Amino acid sequence: MAIYLVSVFLCFISGIIKQLKDNKIWLLILLGFLCVFLCFGYMCGSDWRGYEQMYEAIDIHSLFSTCTVEPGYYVYMFPFKLLHISFWNFYIFTKIIIFCIIFSTLIKYTEEYKYIALMFFVAWYGIYLFIDNPMRNLIAISISMIGIRFLLERNFWKYGLIVLIAVSFHISAIVMIPIYFYFTKKIPSKVYIIAFFIVYILFATPDLFWGIITKLFDWIPYIHRKIESYTIGKAAEFAQGRFFSWGTLVHILFFVIIMFYRKKIESLKYGVFLFNAAILYLLFYRIAITIDIFGRMLFYFCIFYTVVITSLIRIFEYKSRMIYVFYLLILSLISTKRIFEDFRYIPYTNYIPYFIKGDYPSFEERSNYNYMNSPYVEEE
């Protein structure tokens, strides 16, 4: 639907027209539009089905006995259920809070090029995170963003506490613990280049990676069972991704550019931190392309990766700068191509019209709506 493209073009136009670029009221209007678009999605997406069933099933007598996910999410949603707040009011409220945290973080670090950063972020990450909405993962990401302040201040205990809270919502947040010890340090470029080549070789195919892991750790029963769960049967479908994609080419190019302009990136405020976060994102991207189960870890660094590639705008002269901005627009539009091939996103529905009318479809009607009305449902 047009709304996906409109959101990208609005951000782009706002970033190149001076009257809009410098208008604080327009920024609030645009953020309001993006919030309504991303946070109030209704029957589109997929994960909301499981979260709605989880929300309706929870009660004080079975708070943890039926817990199938990290306990932090149960503890968070139970007070809403206790107050008889409907699932969709709880769900949308949560997304709005997350939206404020993530988008304010993005704007804080991008400054004058915030609109171009919004364009790239919405197209590459925002639509998936807020509409398909891996909610627990998204909550953990937003909590981790709050903790970045303490990482930069080198306050380990406050940072560690916030990360542990994030882990209680989604285990993938554990990746944020080790970064405390090196994200503010200058790592030699040759270390990153070697790591980049090792990752590309090691994760050339899933079989190569799992074969090495099996030989190293197969003697430990717990790890042996985990390897089997990811490589045997239906679960293996979720553990294996693709060897190559057009996105890989894009990210290889950005790796070269970021390494080439490393000194200029590190001269920015928090530049060393931003550089390290962007490179780690690129390493995880290669891993996730081959083994999808690592994909959730990508999103903890995608905000700072967006900041870095947007900050590259200021490095170029005016004409080259405009070419680069149009290049980012093209990449954003290419990224939205996946939306028009996926029933999860088309058709797009919004909660507000149903709230105004007071007419709410049943769970079954909502759950089947995109399956029944999307032209992109795959035949089984």
Short mmCIF file of C-alpha atoms in Angstrom, two decimals:
data_model
loop_
_atom_site.label_atom_id
_atom_site.label_comp_id
_atom_site.label_asym_id
_atom_site.label_seq_id
_atom_site.Cartn_x
_atom_site.Cartn_y
_atom_site.Cartn_z
CA MET A 1 0.00 0.00 0.00
CA ALA A 2 0.99 3.58 -0.60
CA ILE A 3 1.46 4.39 3.10
CA TYR A 4 4.73 2.43 3.18
CA LEU A 5 6.20 4.47 0.35
CA VAL A 6 4.69 7.73 1.65
CA SER A 7 6.50 7.29 4.97
CA VAL A 8 9.84 6.91 3.18
CA PHE A 9 9.29 9.84 0.79
CA LEU A 10 8.05 12.16 3.56
CA CYS A 11 11.27 11.62 5.48
CA PHE A 12 13.34 12.13 2.32
CA ILE A 13 11.56 15.35 1.32
CA SER A 14 11.86 16.65 4.88
CA GLY A 15 15.60 16.09 4.72
CA ILE A 16 16.24 18.03 1.51
CA ILE A 17 13.79 20.95 1.77
CA LYS A 18 15.27 23.57 4.09
CA GLN A 19 11.89 24.99 5.20
CA LEU A 20 10.90 21.57 6.49
CA LYS A 21 14.35 20.50 7.63
CA ASP A 22 14.67 23.34 10.13
CA ASN A 23 11.03 23.38 11.28
CA LYS A 24 10.58 21.83 14.74
CA ILE A 25 6.80 21.75 14.43
CA TRP A 26 7.11 19.79 11.19
CA LEU A 27 9.39 17.31 12.94
CA LEU A 28 6.69 16.69 15.55
CA ILE A 29 4.04 16.32 12.83
CA LEU A 30 6.19 13.81 10.92
CA LEU A 31 6.99 11.83 14.08
CA GLY A 32 3.28 11.82 14.91
CA PHE A 33 2.49 10.43 11.47
CA LEU A 34 5.19 7.74 11.76
CA CYS A 35 3.97 6.84 15.25
CA VAL A 36 0.38 6.37 14.10
CA PHE A 37 1.55 4.40 11.06
CA LEU A 38 3.99 2.12 12.87
CA CYS A 39 2.41 1.72 16.30
CA PHE A 40 -1.28 1.44 15.44
CA GLY A 41 -1.05 -1.32 12.83
CA TYR A 42 -3.92 -3.74 13.46
CA MET A 43 -4.44 -6.90 11.43
CA CYS A 44 -1.12 -6.69 9.57
CA GLY A 45 2.01 -8.30 10.95
CA SER A 46 2.23 -11.75 12.50
CA ASP A 47 3.56 -11.87 16.07
CA TRP A 48 0.56 -10.07 17.60
CA ARG A 49 -1.47 -13.28 17.36
CA GLY A 50 0.73 -15.14 19.81
CA TYR A 51 1.02 -12.12 22.10
CA GLU A 52 -2.74 -11.61 22.19
CA GLN A 53 -3.34 -15.24 23.11
CA MET A 54 -0.64 -14.99 25.76
CA TYR A 55 -2.21 -11.84 27.19
CA GLU A 56 -5.71 -13.31 27.32
CA ALA A 57 -4.47 -16.52 28.98
CA ILE A 58 -2.47 -14.96 31.82
CA ASP A 59 -3.96 -14.74 35.32
CA ILE A 60 -2.70 -14.53 38.90
CA HIS A 61 -3.07 -18.29 39.45
CA SER A 62 -0.92 -19.21 36.46
CA LEU A 63 1.42 -16.26 36.22
CA PHE A 64 4.50 -18.38 35.62
CA SER A 65 3.16 -21.93 35.40
CA THR A 66 2.24 -21.35 31.76
CA CYS A 67 5.21 -19.07 31.07
CA THR A 68 6.75 -19.99 27.72
CA VAL A 69 8.87 -16.86 27.26
CA GLU A 70 11.24 -14.74 29.34
CA PRO A 71 9.65 -13.81 32.72
CA GLY A 72 10.20 -10.05 32.42
CA TYR A 73 7.50 -9.79 29.77
CA TYR A 74 5.00 -11.64 31.98
CA VAL A 75 5.75 -9.37 34.93
CA TYR A 76 5.35 -6.32 32.68
CA MET A 77 2.03 -7.25 31.09
CA PHE A 78 0.30 -8.65 34.19
CA PRO A 79 -0.57 -5.25 35.82
CA PHE A 80 -2.29 -4.20 32.57
CA LYS A 81 -4.32 -7.39 32.57
CA LEU A 82 -5.10 -6.94 36.28
CA LEU A 83 -6.52 -3.47 35.51
CA HIS A 84 -8.69 -5.00 32.75
CA ILE A 85 -6.93 -3.02 30.03
CA SER A 86 -7.64 -4.58 26.65
CA PHE A 87 -4.83 -6.29 24.80
CA TRP A 88 -4.71 -3.77 21.95
CA ASN A 89 -4.60 -0.78 24.30
CA PHE A 90 -1.74 -2.45 26.16
CA TYR A 91 0.01 -3.45 22.95
CA ILE A 92 -0.22 -0.05 21.26
CA PHE A 93 0.75 1.80 24.46
CA THR A 94 3.87 -0.37 24.68
CA LYS A 95 4.78 0.30 21.05
CA ILE A 96 4.36 4.06 21.53
CA ILE A 97 6.75 4.06 24.51
CA ILE A 98 9.28 2.04 22.50
CA PHE A 99 8.82 4.36 19.52
CA CYS A 100 9.65 7.38 21.68
CA ILE A 101 12.80 5.74 23.07
CA ILE A 102 14.16 4.44 19.77
CA PHE A 103 13.35 7.44 17.59
CA SER A 104 14.60 9.94 20.17
CA THR A 105 17.86 7.96 20.34
CA LEU A 106 18.16 8.05 16.56
CA ILE A 107 17.49 11.80 16.38
CA LYS A 108 19.89 12.52 19.26
CA TYR A 109 22.87 11.05 17.39
CA THR A 110 22.05 12.18 13.83
CA GLU A 111 21.31 15.89 14.48
CA GLU A 112 21.09 17.81 11.15
CA TYR A 113 20.60 14.67 9.03
CA LYS A 114 17.90 13.20 11.21
CA TYR A 115 15.28 13.03 8.44
CA ILE A 116 17.53 10.96 6.16
CA ALA A 117 18.29 8.71 9.13
CA LEU A 118 14.56 8.33 9.77
CA MET A 119 14.03 7.43 6.10
CA PHE A 120 16.68 4.72 6.14
CA PHE A 121 15.70 3.36 9.55
CA VAL A 122 11.98 3.13 8.81
CA ALA A 123 12.55 1.34 5.49
CA TRP A 124 15.22 -1.10 6.67
CA TYR A 125 14.19 -1.79 10.25
CA GLY A 126 11.19 0.18 11.52
CA ILE A 127 8.52 -1.47 9.38
CA TYR A 128 9.60 -4.94 10.48
CA LEU A 129 10.16 -4.05 14.13
CA PHE A 130 6.91 -2.16 14.66
CA ILE A 131 4.47 -3.81 12.24
CA ASP A 132 5.56 -7.43 12.15
CA ASN A 133 6.66 -6.60 15.68
CA PRO A 134 8.83 -9.10 17.57
CA MET A 135 7.58 -7.38 20.75
CA ARG A 136 9.83 -8.89 23.42
CA ASN A 137 12.91 -8.37 21.25
CA LEU A 138 11.82 -4.77 20.60
CA ILE A 139 11.27 -4.06 24.29
CA ALA A 140 14.73 -5.46 25.06
CA ILE A 141 16.24 -3.24 22.36
CA SER A 142 14.57 -0.11 23.75
CA ILE A 143 15.68 -0.91 27.31
CA SER A 144 19.22 -1.43 26.03
CA MET A 145 19.10 1.99 24.35
CA ILE A 146 18.38 3.54 27.77
CA GLY A 147 21.50 1.81 29.07
CA ILE A 148 23.80 3.25 26.38
CA ARG A 149 24.10 6.44 28.42
CA PHE A 150 25.74 4.49 31.25
CA LEU A 151 28.02 2.65 28.82
CA LEU A 152 29.33 6.00 27.59
CA GLU A 153 29.67 7.24 31.18
CA ARG A 154 31.54 4.01 32.04
CA ASN A 155 29.12 3.14 34.82
CA PHE A 156 29.20 -0.65 34.70
CA TRP A 157 26.74 -1.40 37.49
CA LYS A 158 23.93 0.79 36.18
CA TYR A 159 24.56 -0.39 32.63
CA GLY A 160 24.70 -4.03 33.73
CA LEU A 161 21.44 -3.72 35.68
CA ILE A 162 19.62 -2.26 32.67
CA VAL A 163 20.98 -4.97 30.37
CA LEU A 164 19.84 -7.67 32.81
CA ILE A 165 16.35 -6.16 32.75
CA ALA A 166 16.51 -6.27 28.94
CA VAL A 167 17.59 -9.93 29.08
CA SER A 168 14.53 -10.70 31.20
CA PHE A 169 12.45 -9.66 28.18
CA HIS A 170 14.54 -11.33 25.47
CA ILE A 171 17.63 -13.48 25.88
CA SER A 172 19.26 -11.94 22.79
CA ALA A 173 20.02 -8.82 24.87
CA ILE A 174 22.85 -10.76 26.46
CA VAL A 175 24.94 -9.60 23.49
CA MET A 176 24.96 -6.14 25.10
CA ILE A 177 27.03 -7.30 28.09
CA PRO A 178 30.45 -7.88 26.46
CA ILE A 179 30.27 -4.72 24.35
CA TYR A 180 30.68 -2.63 27.52
CA PHE A 181 34.35 -3.62 27.65
CA TYR A 182 35.38 -2.59 24.14
CA PHE A 183 32.82 -0.29 22.50
CA THR A 184 34.59 2.84 23.74
CA LYS A 185 38.06 1.56 22.81
CA LYS A 186 39.87 2.01 19.52
CA ILE A 187 40.26 -1.42 17.96
CA PRO A 188 42.98 -1.62 15.27
CA SER A 189 41.53 -1.60 11.75
CA LYS A 190 43.41 -4.76 10.83
CA VAL A 191 41.59 -6.62 13.62
CA TYR A 192 38.23 -5.66 12.14
CA ILE A 193 39.34 -6.52 8.61
CA ILE A 194 40.60 -9.94 9.70
CA ALA A 195 37.39 -10.52 11.68
CA PHE A 196 35.34 -9.55 8.63
CA PHE A 197 37.10 -12.11 6.42
CA ILE A 198 36.90 -14.83 9.09
CA VAL A 199 33.17 -14.28 9.51
CA TYR A 200 32.61 -14.40 5.75
CA ILE A 201 34.55 -17.67 5.48
CA LEU A 202 33.22 -19.33 8.64
CA PHE A 203 29.62 -18.49 7.81
CA ALA A 204 29.88 -19.19 4.09
CA THR A 205 27.36 -22.01 4.64
CA PRO A 206 25.41 -23.17 7.70
CA ASP A 207 26.89 -26.67 7.38
CA LEU A 208 30.44 -25.38 7.77
CA PHE A 209 29.55 -23.42 10.92
CA TRP A 210 27.56 -26.20 12.59
CA GLY A 211 30.23 -28.73 11.64
CA ILE A 212 32.92 -26.73 13.47
CA ILE A 213 30.68 -26.14 16.50
CA THR A 214 29.82 -29.85 16.64
CA LYS A 215 33.48 -30.91 16.62
CA LEU A 216 34.35 -28.41 19.36
CA PHE A 217 31.40 -28.83 21.74
CA ASP A 218 29.53 -32.02 20.82
CA TRP A 219 30.91 -33.71 23.95
CA ILE A 220 28.82 -31.39 26.15
CA PRO A 221 25.28 -32.90 26.34
CA TYR A 222 23.41 -29.57 26.62
CA ILE A 223 25.18 -28.06 23.61
CA HIS A 224 24.74 -31.32 21.69
CA ARG A 225 20.96 -31.12 22.20
CA LYS A 226 20.91 -27.46 21.13
CA ILE A 227 22.85 -28.27 17.94
CA GLU A 228 20.38 -31.02 17.12
CA SER A 229 17.43 -28.69 17.73
CA TYR A 230 18.82 -26.21 15.20
CA THR A 231 20.00 -28.67 12.55
CA ILE A 232 17.49 -31.53 12.57
CA GLY A 233 13.83 -31.45 11.56
CA LYS A 234 11.58 -28.43 11.22
CA ALA A 235 13.59 -26.28 13.57
CA ALA A 236 16.42 -26.37 11.05
CA GLU A 237 14.32 -24.30 8.67
CA PHE A 238 14.64 -21.37 11.08
CA ALA A 239 18.34 -21.90 11.66
CA GLN A 240 19.43 -21.69 8.04
CA GLY A 241 19.41 -18.56 5.97
CA ARG A 242 20.97 -17.61 2.67
CA PHE A 243 24.56 -17.67 1.55
CA PHE A 244 24.27 -14.43 -0.41
CA SER A 245 21.86 -11.55 -1.04
CA TRP A 246 21.79 -8.08 -2.56
CA GLY A 247 21.91 -6.75 1.00
CA THR A 248 25.28 -8.45 1.41
CA LEU A 249 26.70 -6.39 -1.46
CA VAL A 250 25.33 -3.19 0.08
CA HIS A 251 26.82 -3.96 3.47
CA ILE A 252 30.21 -4.95 2.04
CA LEU A 253 30.30 -1.59 0.31
CA PHE A 254 29.40 0.19 3.55
CA PHE A 255 32.09 -1.77 5.40
CA VAL A 256 34.69 -0.50 2.93
CA ILE A 257 33.40 3.09 3.15
CA ILE A 258 33.20 3.08 6.94
CA MET A 259 36.71 1.67 7.28
CA PHE A 260 38.04 4.20 4.74
CA TYR A 261 36.49 7.16 6.60
CA ARG A 262 37.16 5.77 10.05
CA LYS A 263 39.09 8.80 11.34
CA LYS A 264 36.36 11.22 10.28
CA ILE A 265 33.67 9.05 11.88
CA GLU A 266 35.63 8.80 15.12
CA SER A 267 36.04 12.58 15.18
CA LEU A 268 32.27 12.88 15.68
CA LYS A 269 30.76 13.08 19.15
CA TYR A 270 30.77 9.50 20.50
CA GLY A 271 32.50 8.60 17.23
CA VAL A 272 34.53 5.65 18.56
CA PHE A 273 31.43 4.09 20.06
CA LEU A 274 29.40 4.65 16.88
CA PHE A 275 32.15 3.22 14.68
CA ASN A 276 32.47 0.05 16.78
CA ALA A 277 28.68 -0.43 16.87
CA ALA A 278 28.40 -0.06 13.09
CA ILE A 279 31.17 -2.60 12.44
CA LEU A 280 29.64 -5.08 14.88
CA TYR A 281 26.31 -4.68 13.09
CA LEU A 282 28.01 -5.58 9.79
CA LEU A 283 29.59 -8.68 11.32
CA PHE A 284 26.27 -9.85 12.76
CA TYR A 285 24.57 -9.13 9.45
CA ARG A 286 26.85 -11.62 7.68
CA ILE A 287 26.20 -14.21 10.37
CA ALA A 288 22.43 -13.67 10.24
CA ILE A 289 22.34 -14.00 6.44
CA THR A 290 23.56 -17.58 6.81
CA ILE A 291 22.02 -18.49 10.19
CA ASP A 292 18.74 -16.68 10.78
CA ILE A 293 18.61 -17.36 14.51
CA PHE A 294 21.32 -14.72 15.01
CA GLY A 295 19.21 -12.09 13.26
CA ARG A 296 17.64 -10.77 16.45
CA MET A 297 21.03 -9.59 17.69
CA LEU A 298 21.38 -7.32 14.64
CA PHE A 299 18.73 -4.93 15.85
CA TYR A 300 20.62 -3.85 18.98
CA PHE A 301 23.11 -2.10 16.70
CA CYS A 302 20.97 -1.05 13.72
CA ILE A 303 20.24 2.39 15.20
CA PHE A 304 23.93 3.22 15.46
CA TYR A 305 24.67 1.70 12.07
CA THR A 306 22.02 4.03 10.64
CA VAL A 307 23.63 6.96 12.46
CA VAL A 308 27.05 6.17 10.98
CA ILE A 309 26.00 5.76 7.34
CA THR A 310 23.88 8.91 7.65
CA SER A 311 26.76 10.84 9.21
CA LEU A 312 28.83 10.04 6.12
CA ILE A 313 26.76 12.72 4.33
CA ARG A 314 28.78 15.49 5.95
CA ILE A 315 32.03 14.01 4.68
CA PHE A 316 31.20 14.72 1.03
CA GLU A 317 31.10 18.01 -0.85
CA TYR A 318 27.69 19.40 -1.80
CA LYS A 319 27.20 17.66 -5.17
CA SER A 320 28.56 14.35 -3.92
CA ARG A 321 26.46 14.78 -0.78
CA MET A 322 23.24 14.95 -2.82
CA ILE A 323 24.26 11.89 -4.83
CA TYR A 324 24.86 9.98 -1.60
CA VAL A 325 21.48 11.08 -0.16
CA PHE A 326 19.74 9.84 -3.33
CA TYR A 327 21.71 6.60 -3.03
CA LEU A 328 20.31 6.13 0.49
CA LEU A 329 16.82 6.86 -0.87
CA ILE A 330 17.22 4.18 -3.53
CA LEU A 331 18.43 1.68 -0.93
CA SER A 332 15.43 2.54 1.25
CA LEU A 333 13.02 2.01 -1.64
CA ILE A 334 14.68 -1.27 -2.56
CA SER A 335 14.33 -2.38 1.04
CA THR A 336 10.58 -1.70 0.96
CA LYS A 337 10.29 -4.06 -2.03
CA ARG A 338 9.99 -6.98 0.37
CA ILE A 339 6.79 -5.45 1.75
CA PHE A 340 5.06 -5.80 -1.60
CA GLU A 341 5.87 -9.51 -1.68
CA ASP A 342 4.64 -10.38 1.81
CA PHE A 343 1.10 -10.93 3.07
CA ARG A 344 2.09 -9.74 6.55
CA TYR A 345 2.27 -6.14 5.36
CA ILE A 346 -0.36 -5.95 2.60
CA PRO A 347 -3.10 -4.97 3.18
CA TYR A 348 -2.25 -2.49 5.92
CA THR A 349 -4.93 -1.87 8.55
CA ASN A 350 -4.93 0.64 11.40
CA TYR A 351 -6.54 0.31 14.83
CA ILE A 352 -7.86 3.90 15.01
CA PRO A 353 -10.87 3.59 12.62
CA TYR A 354 -12.06 0.49 14.48
CA PHE A 355 -11.61 2.28 17.83
CA ILE A 356 -13.64 5.28 16.63
CA LYS A 357 -16.47 3.08 15.37
CA GLY A 358 -16.28 0.77 18.38
CA ASP A 359 -16.52 -2.15 15.99
CA TYR A 360 -13.84 -4.74 16.69
CA PRO A 361 -13.53 -7.90 14.59
CA SER A 362 -13.10 -11.19 16.43
CA PHE A 363 -9.67 -12.73 16.88
CA GLU A 364 -10.38 -15.26 14.11
CA GLU A 365 -11.45 -12.51 11.68
CA ARG A 366 -8.38 -10.44 12.43
CA SER A 367 -6.04 -13.41 12.34
CA ASN A 368 -7.31 -14.50 8.92
CA TYR A 369 -7.74 -11.03 7.41
CA ASN A 370 -4.38 -10.73 5.66
CA TYR A 371 -4.41 -14.39 4.65
CA MET A 372 -7.76 -13.85 2.97
CA ASN A 373 -7.16 -10.40 1.45
CA SER A 374 -3.49 -10.22 0.55
CA PRO A 375 -2.39 -10.97 -3.03
CA TYR A 376 0.90 -12.25 -1.65
CA VAL A 377 -0.21 -15.34 0.26
CA GLU A 378 1.90 -18.30 -0.82
CA GLU A 379 0.06 -21.38 -1.95
CA GLU A 380 0.97 -24.46 0.06
#
